[in-house]
C-alpha positions as YAML, in Angstrom:
chain: A
units: angstrom
residues:
- id: 1
  name: MET
  ca: [37.60, 8.36, 34.60]
- id: 2
  name: ALA
  ca: [35.34, 6.01, 36.85]
- id: 3
  name: ALA
  ca: [32.24, 6.60, 34.60]
- id: 4
  name: LEU
  ca: [34.40, 5.96, 31.51]
- id: 5
  name: ARG
  ca: [36.00, 3.14, 33.12]
- id: 6
  name: TYR
  ca: [32.36, 1.70, 34.06]
- id: 7
  name: ALA
  ca: [31.11, 2.09, 30.41]
- id: 8
  name: GLY
  ca: [34.35, 0.17, 29.45]
- id: 9
  name: LEU
  ca: [35.75, 2.78, 27.82]
- id: 10
  name: ASP
  ca: [38.46, 3.98, 30.06]
- id: 11
  name: ASP
  ca: [41.20, 4.29, 27.44]
- id: 12
  name: THR
  ca: [41.02, 8.10, 26.59]
- id: 13
  name: ASP
  ca: [43.17, 10.99, 24.40]
- id: 14
  name: SER
  ca: [45.01, 12.85, 26.68]
- id: 15
  name: GLU
  ca: [44.43, 16.20, 24.64]
- id: 16
  name: ASP
  ca: [40.83, 15.61, 25.43]
- id: 17
  name: GLU
  ca: [40.98, 15.08, 29.01]
- id: 18
  name: LEU
  ca: [38.84, 17.28, 30.71]
- id: 19
  name: PRO
  ca: [39.93, 19.99, 34.07]
- id: 20
  name: PRO
  ca: [38.67, 19.03, 37.16]
- id: 21
  name: GLY
  ca: [35.40, 19.65, 38.10]
- id: 22
  name: TRP
  ca: [34.27, 19.15, 34.10]
- id: 23
  name: GLU
  ca: [32.11, 16.36, 33.17]
- id: 24
  name: GLN
  ca: [31.29, 15.67, 29.39]
- id: 25
  name: ARG
  ca: [27.22, 15.06, 28.33]
- id: 26
  name: THR
  ca: [25.55, 14.07, 25.32]
- id: 27
  name: THR
  ca: [22.41, 15.77, 24.26]
- id: 28
  name: LYS
  ca: [19.18, 13.19, 22.58]
- id: 29
  name: ASP
  ca: [20.25, 13.90, 19.14]
- id: 30
  name: GLY
  ca: [23.65, 13.54, 19.24]
- id: 31
  name: TRP
  ca: [25.99, 16.54, 20.10]
- id: 32
  name: VAL
  ca: [28.21, 17.00, 23.22]
- id: 33
  name: TYR
  ca: [28.53, 19.70, 25.50]
- id: 34
  name: TYR
  ca: [30.18, 20.16, 28.74]
- id: 35
  name: ALA
  ca: [29.26, 21.06, 32.33]
- id: 36
  name: ASN
  ca: [31.16, 22.71, 35.07]
- id: 37
  name: HIS
  ca: [30.56, 21.86, 38.17]
- id: 38
  name: THR
  ca: [32.47, 24.07, 39.86]
- id: 39
  name: GLU
  ca: [31.15, 27.47, 38.65]
- id: 40
  name: GLU
  ca: [27.43, 25.75, 37.17]
- id: 41
  name: LYS
  ca: [27.76, 26.10, 33.76]
- id: 42
  name: THR
  ca: [27.94, 24.38, 30.54]
- id: 43
  name: GLN
  ca: [29.31, 25.21, 27.21]
- id: 44
  name: TRP
  ca: [29.77, 23.55, 23.83]
- id: 45
  name: GLU
  ca: [33.17, 23.91, 23.53]
- id: 46
  name: HIS
  ca: [35.48, 21.87, 25.00]
- id: 47
  name: PRO
  ca: [37.19, 23.85, 27.95]
- id: 48
  name: LYS
  ca: [40.89, 22.64, 26.62]
- id: 49
  name: THR
  ca: [40.56, 22.53, 23.02]
- id: 50
  name: GLY
  ca: [37.98, 24.63, 22.11]
- id: 51
  name: LYS
  ca: [36.40, 22.04, 19.85]
- id: 52
  name: ARG
  ca: [32.64, 21.09, 19.43]
- id: 53
  name: LYS
  ca: [31.96, 17.46, 19.03]
- id: 54
  name: ARG
  ca: [29.47, 15.34, 17.92]
- id: 55
  name: ILE
  ca: [28.83, 11.45, 18.55]
- id: 56
  name: ALA
  ca: [29.56, 8.93, 15.80]
- id: 57
  name: GLY
  ca: [27.98, 5.88, 15.16]
- id: 58
  name: ASP
  ca: [25.21, 4.04, 16.94]
- id: 59
  name: LEU
  ca: [24.52, 2.66, 20.32]
- id: 60
  name: PRO
  ca: [26.30, -0.39, 20.78]
- id: 61
  name: TYR
  ca: [23.85, -3.66, 20.31]
- id: 62
  name: GLY
  ca: [22.06, -3.59, 23.75]
- id: 63
  name: TRP
  ca: [22.40, -0.22, 24.78]
- id: 64
  name: GLU
  ca: [19.20, 1.79, 24.63]
- id: 65
  name: GLN
  ca: [18.87, 5.66, 25.77]
- id: 66
  name: GLU
  ca: [16.20, 6.86, 28.20]
- id: 67
  name: THR
  ca: [15.34, 9.58, 29.85]
- id: 68
  name: ASP
  ca: [14.47, 10.36, 33.71]
- id: 69
  name: GLU
  ca: [12.09, 12.28, 35.47]
- id: 70
  name: ASN
  ca: [14.25, 15.17, 35.39]
- id: 71
  name: GLY
  ca: [14.59, 15.05, 31.64]
- id: 72
  name: GLN
  ca: [18.62, 13.87, 31.70]
- id: 73
  name: VAL
  ca: [19.11, 11.42, 29.34]
- id: 74
  name: PHE
  ca: [20.79, 7.81, 30.30]
- id: 75
  name: PHE
  ca: [21.53, 4.87, 29.03]
- id: 76
  name: VAL
  ca: [20.80, 1.54, 29.64]
- id: 77
  name: ASP
  ca: [22.94, -2.05, 29.14]
- id: 78
  name: HIS
  ca: [20.37, -4.80, 28.64]
- id: 79
  name: ILE
  ca: [23.14, -7.49, 28.16]
- id: 80
  name: ASN
  ca: [25.47, -6.64, 31.63]
- id: 81
  name: LYS
  ca: [21.97, -4.68, 33.49]
- id: 82
  name: ARG
  ca: [24.03, -2.04, 33.97]
- id: 83
  name: THR
  ca: [22.89, 2.03, 33.84]
- id: 84
  name: THR
  ca: [25.17, 5.02, 33.17]
- id: 85
  name: TYR
  ca: [24.32, 8.51, 32.63]
- id: 86
  name: LEU
  ca: [27.75, 8.63, 30.33]
- id: 87
  name: ASP
  ca: [26.95, 7.63, 26.51]
- id: 88
  name: PRO
  ca: [28.93, 4.66, 25.59]
- id: 89
  name: ARG
  ca: [29.89, 6.62, 22.58]
- id: 90
  name: LEU
  ca: [31.50, 8.92, 23.71]
- id: 91
  name: ALA
  ca: [34.80, 7.40, 22.68]
- id: 92
  name: PHE
  ca: [34.15, 7.69, 19.25]
- id: 93
  name: THR
  ca: [33.08, 11.37, 18.85]
- id: 94
  name: VAL
  ca: [34.13, 13.38, 15.98]
- id: 95
  name: ASP
  ca: [34.74, 16.78, 15.80]
- id: 96
  name: ASP
  ca: [32.47, 19.47, 14.04]
- id: 97
  name: ASN
  ca: [33.88, 20.05, 10.85]
- id: 98
  name: PRO
  ca: [32.92, 17.12, 9.09]
- id: 99
  name: THR
  ca: [34.59, 15.82, 5.12]
- id: 100
  name: LYS
  ca: [32.88, 13.85, 2.58]
- id: 101
  name: PRO
  ca: [33.36, 10.47, 3.93]
- id: 102
  name: THR
  ca: [34.97, 7.99, 1.14]
- id: 103
  name: ALA
  ca: [32.99, 5.37, -0.51]
- id: 104
  name: ARG
  ca: [33.25, 2.04, 0.85]
- id: 105
  name: GLN
  ca: [30.75, -1.23, 1.01]
- id: 106
  name: ARG
  ca: [29.10, -0.99, 4.85]
- id: 107
  name: TYR
  ca: [27.76, -4.82, 4.67]
- id: 108
  name: ASP
  ca: [28.68, -7.87, 3.51]
- id: 109
  name: GLY
  ca: [27.56, -11.66, 2.99]
- id: 110
  name: SER
  ca: [28.05, -12.28, 7.19]
- id: 111
  name: THR
  ca: [26.30, -9.02, 7.45]
- id: 112
  name: THR
  ca: [23.57, -10.13, 10.49]
- id: 113
  name: ALA
  ca: [19.96, -8.41, 10.40]
- id: 114
  name: MET
  ca: [21.18, -7.36, 14.34]
- id: 115
  name: GLU
  ca: [24.04, -5.86, 12.78]
- id: 116
  name: ILE
  ca: [22.10, -3.73, 10.08]
- id: 117
  name: LEU
  ca: [19.90, -2.48, 12.23]
- id: 118
  name: GLN
  ca: [22.06, -1.58, 15.18]
- id: 119
  name: GLY
  ca: [21.12, 1.60, 16.56]
- id: 120
  name: ARG
  ca: [17.63, 2.40, 14.86]
- id: 121
  name: ASP
  ca: [14.70, 3.15, 17.43]
- id: 122
  name: PHE
  ca: [11.49, 1.78, 15.48]
- id: 123
  name: SER
  ca: [9.66, 2.41, 18.10]
- id: 124
  name: GLY
  ca: [5.91, 3.03, 16.91]
- id: 125
  name: LYS
  ca: [6.62, 1.26, 13.73]
- id: 126
  name: VAL
  ca: [4.30, -2.01, 13.06]
- id: 127
  name: VAL
  ca: [6.39, -5.19, 11.45]
- id: 128
  name: ILE
  ca: [4.40, -8.62, 10.21]
- id: 129
  name: VAL
  ca: [6.55, -11.27, 9.24]
- id: 130
  name: THR
  ca: [5.10, -14.54, 7.79]
- id: 131
  name: GLY
  ca: [6.17, -17.78, 8.77]
- id: 132
  name: ALA
  ca: [8.46, -15.93, 11.14]
- id: 133
  name: ASN
  ca: [7.86, -18.77, 13.91]
- id: 134
  name: SER
  ca: [11.60, -20.58, 12.58]
- id: 135
  name: GLY
  ca: [14.33, -19.95, 10.14]
- id: 136
  name: ILE
  ca: [14.46, -16.14, 8.08]
- id: 137
  name: GLY
  ca: [11.75, -15.07, 9.24]
- id: 138
  name: PHE
  ca: [12.25, -15.69, 12.75]
- id: 139
  name: GLU
  ca: [15.93, -14.20, 12.86]
- id: 140
  name: THR
  ca: [14.15, -10.68, 11.09]
- id: 141
  name: ALA
  ca: [11.04, -10.65, 13.37]
- id: 142
  name: LYS
  ca: [13.85, -11.06, 15.86]
- id: 143
  name: SER
  ca: [15.83, -8.46, 15.08]
- id: 144
  name: PHE
  ca: [13.22, -5.78, 14.62]
- id: 145
  name: ALA
  ca: [11.53, -6.56, 18.07]
- id: 146
  name: LEU
  ca: [14.86, -6.16, 19.69]
- id: 147
  name: HIS
  ca: [14.87, -2.62, 18.20]
- id: 148
  name: GLY
  ca: [11.99, -1.51, 19.36]
- id: 149
  name: ALA
  ca: [8.90, -2.26, 16.55]
- id: 150
  name: HIS
  ca: [5.76, -3.66, 17.35]
- id: 151
  name: VAL
  ca: [6.21, -7.44, 15.49]
- id: 152
  name: ILE
  ca: [3.40, -9.71, 14.37]
- id: 153
  name: LEU
  ca: [4.73, -13.52, 14.06]
- id: 154
  name: ALA
  ca: [2.15, -14.55, 11.26]
- id: 155
  name: CYS
  ca: [2.44, -18.26, 11.60]
- id: 156
  name: ARG
  ca: [0.13, -21.67, 10.61]
- id: 157
  name: ASN
  ca: [1.48, -23.20, 13.96]
- id: 158
  name: MET
  ca: [0.26, -21.49, 16.50]
- id: 159
  name: THR
  ca: [2.37, -23.89, 19.46]
- id: 160
  name: ARG
  ca: [5.57, -22.99, 17.28]
- id: 161
  name: ALA
  ca: [4.91, -19.46, 17.04]
- id: 162
  name: ASN
  ca: [4.14, -18.58, 20.64]
- id: 163
  name: GLU
  ca: [7.53, -20.52, 21.35]
- id: 164
  name: ALA
  ca: [9.38, -18.11, 19.12]
- id: 165
  name: VAL
  ca: [7.60, -15.41, 20.96]
- id: 166
  name: SER
  ca: [8.85, -16.65, 24.35]
- id: 167
  name: ARG
  ca: [12.59, -16.54, 22.83]
- id: 168
  name: ILE
  ca: [12.58, -13.31, 22.17]
- id: 169
  name: LEU
  ca: [10.83, -12.20, 25.16]
- id: 170
  name: GLY
  ca: [13.73, -13.76, 26.71]
- id: 171
  name: GLU
  ca: [16.47, -11.97, 25.18]
- id: 172
  name: TRP
  ca: [14.28, -8.73, 25.72]
- id: 173
  name: HIS
  ca: [11.55, -8.30, 28.12]
- id: 174
  name: LYS
  ca: [10.30, -5.42, 26.65]
- id: 175
  name: ALA
  ca: [9.84, -6.47, 23.45]
- id: 176
  name: LYS
  ca: [6.52, -5.91, 21.78]
- id: 177
  name: VAL
  ca: [6.04, -9.42, 19.76]
- id: 178
  name: GLU
  ca: [2.62, -11.31, 19.52]
- id: 179
  name: ALA
  ca: [1.90, -14.06, 17.29]
- id: 180
  name: MET
  ca: [-1.38, -14.17, 15.21]
- id: 181
  name: THR
  ca: [-3.01, -17.40, 13.02]
- id: 182
  name: LEU
  ca: [-2.63, -17.30, 9.31]
- id: 183
  name: ASP
  ca: [-2.72, -20.46, 7.56]
- id: 184
  name: LEU
  ca: [-1.47, -19.75, 3.28]
- id: 185
  name: ALA
  ca: [-3.03, -22.91, 2.17]
- id: 186
  name: VAL
  ca: [-6.39, -21.87, 3.54]
- id: 187
  name: LEU
  ca: [-7.74, -18.36, 1.67]
- id: 188
  name: ARG
  ca: [-10.33, -17.70, 4.65]
- id: 189
  name: SER
  ca: [-7.62, -18.32, 7.35]
- id: 190
  name: VAL
  ca: [-5.32, -15.11, 5.35]
- id: 191
  name: GLN
  ca: [-9.10, -13.23, 5.07]
- id: 192
  name: HIS
  ca: [-9.04, -13.75, 8.66]
- id: 193
  name: PHE
  ca: [-6.10, -12.82, 9.32]
- id: 194
  name: ALA
  ca: [-6.35, -9.26, 7.92]
- id: 195
  name: GLN
  ca: [-9.65, -8.88, 9.71]
- id: 196
  name: ALA
  ca: [-8.35, -9.28, 13.04]
- id: 197
  name: PHE
  ca: [-5.16, -7.20, 12.49]
- id: 198
  name: LYS
  ca: [-7.27, -4.46, 11.03]
- id: 199
  name: ALA
  ca: [-9.62, -4.69, 13.95]
- id: 200
  name: LYS
  ca: [-6.54, -3.78, 16.08]
- id: 201
  name: ASN
  ca: [-6.67, -0.18, 14.50]
- id: 202
  name: VAL
  ca: [-2.89, -0.21, 14.21]
- id: 203
  name: SER
  ca: [-0.61, 1.23, 11.52]
- id: 204
  name: LEU
  ca: [1.29, -1.26, 9.07]
- id: 205
  name: HIS
  ca: [4.93, 0.21, 8.00]
- id: 206
  name: VAL
  ca: [6.59, -3.25, 7.13]
- id: 207
  name: LEU
  ca: [5.21, -6.52, 5.38]
- id: 208
  name: VAL
  ca: [7.43, -9.57, 5.26]
- id: 209
  name: CYS
  ca: [6.34, -12.00, 3.07]
- id: 210
  name: ASN
  ca: [8.63, -14.62, 4.17]
- id: 211
  name: ALA
  ca: [6.66, -18.07, 4.47]
- id: 212
  name: ALA
  ca: [7.59, -20.71, 2.43]
- id: 213
  name: VAL
  ca: [7.00, -24.54, 0.92]
- id: 214
  name: PHE
  ca: [9.54, -26.31, -0.75]
- id: 215
  name: ALA
  ca: [9.55, -29.69, -2.41]
- id: 216
  name: LEU
  ca: [5.78, -30.73, -1.62]
- id: 217
  name: PRO
  ca: [4.10, -33.64, -3.31]
- id: 218
  name: TRP
  ca: [1.30, -32.52, -5.17]
- id: 219
  name: SER
  ca: [-1.37, -31.80, -3.43]
- id: 220
  name: LEU
  ca: [-4.52, -29.22, -3.78]
- id: 221
  name: THR
  ca: [-5.57, -26.68, -0.70]
- id: 222
  name: LYS
  ca: [-8.95, -26.23, 0.30]
- id: 223
  name: ASP
  ca: [-9.20, -24.02, -2.45]
- id: 224
  name: GLY
  ca: [-8.53, -26.27, -5.18]
- id: 225
  name: LEU
  ca: [-5.34, -24.49, -6.00]
- id: 226
  name: GLU
  ca: [-1.76, -26.37, -5.81]
- id: 227
  name: THR
  ca: [-0.31, -26.19, -2.46]
- id: 228
  name: THR
  ca: [3.44, -24.46, -3.69]
- id: 229
  name: PHE
  ca: [1.45, -21.98, -5.90]
- id: 230
  name: GLN
  ca: [-1.03, -21.12, -3.48]
- id: 231
  name: VAL
  ca: [1.51, -20.82, -0.12]
- id: 232
  name: ASN
  ca: [4.42, -19.20, -1.62]
- id: 233
  name: HIS
  ca: [2.57, -16.85, -4.23]
- id: 234
  name: LEU
  ca: [-1.27, -16.69, -4.10]
- id: 235
  name: GLY
  ca: [-1.74, -16.67, -0.31]
- id: 236
  name: HIS
  ca: [0.69, -13.65, -0.13]
- id: 237
  name: PHE
  ca: [-0.73, -11.92, -2.69]
- id: 238
  name: TYR
  ca: [-4.14, -12.17, -1.32]
- id: 239
  name: LEU
  ca: [-2.66, -11.11, 1.92]
- id: 240
  name: VAL
  ca: [-1.26, -7.58, 0.64]
- id: 241
  name: GLN
  ca: [-4.24, -7.13, -0.98]
- id: 242
  name: LEU
  ca: [-6.18, -7.31, 1.88]
- id: 243
  name: LEU
  ca: [-3.72, -4.69, 3.71]
- id: 244
  name: GLN
  ca: [-3.18, -2.73, 1.38]
- id: 245
  name: ASP
  ca: [-5.17, 0.23, 2.72]
- id: 246
  name: VAL
  ca: [-3.37, -0.16, 5.73]
- id: 247
  name: LEU
  ca: [-0.32, -0.06, 4.32]
- id: 248
  name: CYS
  ca: [-0.98, 2.92, 2.52]
- id: 249
  name: ARG
  ca: [-1.97, 4.81, 5.02]
- id: 250
  name: SER
  ca: [0.43, 4.10, 7.25]
- id: 251
  name: ALA
  ca: [3.02, 5.14, 4.30]
- id: 252
  name: PRO
  ca: [6.34, 5.82, 4.15]
- id: 253
  name: ALA
  ca: [5.61, 1.59, 4.26]
- id: 254
  name: ARG
  ca: [7.11, -1.21, 2.90]
- id: 255
  name: VAL
  ca: [6.35, -5.01, 1.58]
- id: 256
  name: VAL
  ca: [9.34, -7.29, 1.19]
- id: 257
  name: VAL
  ca: [8.65, -10.32, -0.81]
- id: 258
  name: VAL
  ca: [11.31, -13.15, -0.10]
- id: 259
  name: SER
  ca: [11.70, -14.59, -3.36]
- id: 260
  name: SER
  ca: [15.07, -16.68, -4.71]
- id: 261
  name: GLU
  ca: [17.86, -17.19, -7.41]
- id: 262
  name: SER
  ca: [15.61, -19.90, -8.49]
- id: 263
  name: HIS
  ca: [13.06, -18.33, -10.33]
- id: 264
  name: ARG
  ca: [16.05, -17.62, -12.99]
- id: 265
  name: PHE
  ca: [15.22, -21.69, -13.74]
- id: 266
  name: THR
  ca: [11.86, -21.64, -15.02]
- id: 267
  name: ASP
  ca: [9.38, -20.11, -17.23]
- id: 268
  name: ILE
  ca: [5.56, -19.83, -17.11]
- id: 269
  name: ASN
  ca: [4.75, -18.66, -20.75]
- id: 270
  name: ASP
  ca: [3.99, -21.35, -23.47]
- id: 271
  name: SER
  ca: [5.26, -22.10, -26.48]
- id: 272
  name: SER
  ca: [4.11, -18.70, -28.63]
- id: 273
  name: GLY
  ca: [5.02, -16.69, -25.27]
- id: 274
  name: LYS
  ca: [1.41, -16.13, -23.68]
- id: 275
  name: LEU
  ca: [1.17, -17.16, -20.10]
- id: 276
  name: ASP
  ca: [0.27, -20.51, -19.29]
- id: 277
  name: PHE
  ca: [-2.02, -20.83, -16.10]
- id: 278
  name: SER
  ca: [-1.80, -24.19, -15.98]
- id: 279
  name: ARG
  ca: [1.98, -24.22, -15.32]
- id: 280
  name: LEU
  ca: [1.41, -22.03, -11.87]
- id: 281
  name: SER
  ca: [-1.28, -24.61, -10.55]
- id: 282
  name: PRO
  ca: [-0.84, -28.21, -12.62]
- id: 283
  name: SER
  ca: [-2.21, -31.56, -12.32]
- id: 284
  name: LYS
  ca: [-0.58, -34.17, -10.70]
- id: 285
  name: ASN
  ca: [0.30, -35.56, -14.08]
- id: 286
  name: ASP
  ca: [2.27, -32.18, -14.85]
- id: 287
  name: TYR
  ca: [3.89, -31.44, -11.49]
- id: 288
  name: TRP
  ca: [7.36, -31.39, -10.35]
- id: 289
  name: ALA
  ca: [8.01, -30.42, -7.37]
- id: 290
  name: MET
  ca: [11.00, -27.98, -8.12]
- id: 291
  name: LEU
  ca: [9.65, -26.68, -10.92]
- id: 292
  name: ALA
  ca: [6.81, -25.77, -8.93]
- id: 293
  name: TYR
  ca: [8.64, -24.14, -6.57]
- id: 294
  name: ASN
  ca: [10.52, -21.87, -8.95]
- id: 295
  name: ARG
  ca: [7.43, -20.90, -10.89]
- id: 296
  name: SER
  ca: [6.09, -19.73, -7.39]
- id: 297
  name: LYS
  ca: [9.17, -17.71, -6.89]
- id: 298
  name: LEU
  ca: [9.32, -15.90, -10.25]
- id: 299
  name: CYS
  ca: [5.32, -15.09, -9.55]
- id: 300
  name: ASN
  ca: [7.16, -13.66, -6.25]
- id: 301
  name: ILE
  ca: [9.24, -11.30, -8.45]
- id: 302
  name: LEU
  ca: [6.52, -10.17, -10.76]
- id: 303
  name: PHE
  ca: [4.29, -9.51, -8.46]
- id: 304
  name: SER
  ca: [6.66, -7.61, -6.59]
- id: 305
  name: ASN
  ca: [8.13, -5.48, -9.44]
- id: 306
  name: GLU
  ca: [3.97, -4.65, -10.04]
- id: 307
  name: LEU
  ca: [3.20, -3.83, -6.71]
- id: 308
  name: HIS
  ca: [5.78, -1.69, -6.52]
- id: 309
  name: ARG
  ca: [5.02, 0.42, -10.10]
- id: 310
  name: ARG
  ca: [1.39, 0.81, -8.46]
- id: 311
  name: LEU
  ca: [1.73, 1.77, -4.87]
- id: 312
  name: SER
  ca: [4.95, 3.69, -4.87]
- id: 313
  name: PRO
  ca: [3.31, 7.00, -5.76]
- id: 314
  name: ARG
  ca: [1.32, 6.39, -2.65]
- id: 315
  name: GLY
  ca: [4.52, 6.07, -0.63]
- id: 316
  name: VAL
  ca: [4.33, 2.06, -0.02]
- id: 317
  name: THR
  ca: [7.62, 0.44, -2.25]
- id: 318
  name: SER
  ca: [7.87, -3.32, -2.40]
- id: 319
  name: ASN
  ca: [11.21, -5.19, -2.68]
- id: 320
  name: ALA
  ca: [11.85, -9.24, -3.84]
- id: 321
  name: VAL
  ca: [15.05, -10.33, -1.95]
- id: 322
  name: HIS
  ca: [16.84, -13.49, -2.42]
- id: 323
  name: PRO
  ca: [18.37, -14.34, 0.97]
- id: 324
  name: GLY
  ca: [20.97, -16.21, -0.58]
- id: 325
  name: ASN
  ca: [22.05, -19.99, -0.39]
- id: 326
  name: VAL
  ca: [20.63, -21.06, 3.28]
- id: 327
  name: MET
  ca: [20.75, -24.71, 4.04]
- id: 328
  name: TYR
  ca: [19.99, -24.60, 7.58]
- id: 329
  name: SER
  ca: [16.25, -23.65, 7.67]
- id: 330
  name: SER
  ca: [13.30, -25.94, 7.88]
- id: 331
  name: ILE
  ca: [11.99, -25.63, 4.16]
- id: 332
  name: HIS
  ca: [13.30, -28.75, 2.83]
- id: 333
  name: ARG
  ca: [11.84, -31.21, 5.46]
- id: 334
  name: SER
  ca: [9.10, -32.17, 3.02]
- id: 335
  name: TRP
  ca: [11.27, -35.03, 1.66]
- id: 336
  name: TRP
  ca: [14.32, -36.72, 2.82]
- id: 337
  name: VAL
  ca: [16.24, -36.41, -0.23]
- id: 338
  name: TYR
  ca: [16.42, -32.78, -0.20]
- id: 339
  name: THR
  ca: [16.76, -32.86, 3.41]
- id: 340
  name: LEU
  ca: [20.12, -35.30, 2.67]
- id: 341
  name: LEU
  ca: [21.37, -32.96, -0.06]
- id: 342
  name: PHE
  ca: [21.55, -29.75, 2.08]
- id: 343
  name: THR
  ca: [23.07, -30.69, 5.17]
- id: 344
  name: LEU
  ca: [25.57, -32.34, 2.93]
- id: 345
  name: ALA
  ca: [26.02, -28.40, 1.33]
- id: 346
  name: ARG
  ca: [25.56, -26.78, 4.82]
- id: 347
  name: PRO
  ca: [29.45, -26.34, 5.18]
- id: 348
  name: PHE
  ca: [29.38, -24.10, 1.99]
- id: 349
  name: THR
  ca: [26.53, -22.07, 2.90]
- id: 350
  name: LYS
  ca: [25.55, -19.26, 5.16]
- id: 351
  name: SER
  ca: [23.96, -19.68, 8.74]
- id: 352
  name: MET
  ca: [20.73, -18.41, 9.30]
- id: 353
  name: THR
  ca: [21.57, -14.75, 10.96]
- id: 354
  name: PRO
  ca: [22.80, -13.28, 7.91]
- id: 355
  name: PRO
  ca: [20.40, -13.56, 5.45]
- id: 356
  name: GLY
  ca: [17.75, -12.04, 7.47]
- id: 357
  name: ARG
  ca: [19.88, -8.77, 7.01]
- id: 358
  name: LEU
  ca: [18.26, -8.71, 3.46]
- id: 359
  name: GLN
  ca: [15.10, -8.43, 4.58]
- id: 360
  name: ALA
  ca: [16.18, -5.66, 7.23]
- id: 361
  name: HIS
  ca: [18.25, -3.47, 4.67]
- id: 362
  name: CYS
  ca: [15.41, -3.50, 2.47]
- id: 363
  name: ASP
  ca: [13.23, -2.04, 5.34]
- id: 364
  name: LEU
  ca: [15.40, 0.32, 5.92]
- id: 365
  name: SER
  ca: [15.49, 1.59, 2.23]
- id: 366
  name: ASP
  ca: [13.85, 4.80, 1.67]
- id: 367
  name: ARG
  ca: [14.16, 5.76, 5.20]
- id: 368
  name: LEU
  ca: [11.41, 4.46, 7.12]
- id: 369
  name: GLU
  ca: [12.87, 6.30, 10.01]
- id: 370
  name: ASP
  ca: [13.49, 9.66, 9.00]
- id: 371
  name: ASP
  ca: [16.68, 10.21, 10.91]
- id: 372
  name: VAL
  ca: [18.19, 6.85, 9.45]
- id: 373
  name: PRO
  ca: [20.40, 7.42, 6.11]
- id: 374
  name: VAL
  ca: [20.42, 4.36, 3.88]
...
C-alpha cells in the first residue's frame, strides 16, 4: 500500500488486495505477475482470485519505463521527479479474458498531440519537421521529441530554431532534438539541407512538411519563382524528392503534408480544363496573395496524393492534413490587415496544441511502431 500511495494509486479494490508477503509486478510487455517473498516464488495467477491480468492503457504523460542493472523494470516520473518499481498503470489492469470493445471515437477536436502520442515509444525513430521553431510545427516536434524520437527542426531562422530546441530540452533533458538550416525559398538551401542530413547516415521515418507563408506581397525568390508557391509547395516537393531514397530505405515511413481547407477556393486549370502554369507562379499584375496561398495548398494535396500512389508500394505512405482553424500561429504576420482579422477570430478558433495532433495521428497510421494499434 505504501508503494501504491507513492505512485498516487492507493485507491484499490479489496477483492484484489494481496495477502501479506505478496507483491504485484509487471513484465516489459505488460503482463502482471505475483511474487511471494515468504516462499521466494512467482506466479501468473492472483493468489486470492486465481485470475491472470495484464496492464490496460499507456503510461501516463511524463512517465518512462526503464530497466536496472539486474534486469528489473522500474518507472520514472519525470514531472514529479520520482522513481518506483510499481507500474503506475496497475490500478487499471484488466482480466485476461478480453471482450470485443465497442466502437467509440478516441479523439476529438480538442485532443492534443501529446494525448495522441501518450505511452508511445518513438525511440529509434527519426522525424524531420519543417518550420518547427513556432506554431503547429513546434508543437508537433516537441510532442515527438518528448516521446523518444530523434527530431530535427528544419528552419530558416537558426536563432529561433535553437531557442525552440532549448525549450524542448527544458521540458525533458534527455530529448534528442537538433536544429538544421532549411530555407525553402532557396532551392540551393534545400539541396544543402538534404546533403547534410544524408551525411548523418541515419534513417528517416517521418517527414512533416509544415512550413508555410501567407499573405505575402508579390515577390520573386532567388530562383525566379513567386515566393508563396515556392515556399509552400515547390520547396517541399524538392525536399521530398531529395530524401526519397532515405524514406524508402527506412520503410515503413511517412510523409505528412500540412495543407488547408482553403484549397477548395481556387483552381489551377484554364478555361479549357488544362493546367495553367502561369497561375502557379503568377506575374505581379496577376497576383493576389490569398489566391496564391490557396493554390499552393491545392498543390500540396495533389502532390501528397500522387506521392502516396507512387511510393506506398515501397512502404512510404503520404497524407495531406488540414490542421483546423488556427489563429494563434504567426503565419499571418506579413500584413497587418490579416493580423487584425486573425486576432478578432481567435476566441472562436483552436489554440496551438490541438492541431499538432493531426500530424501526430497521421504519423501513427499504418503502425510505424509494430506494437502500436491505430
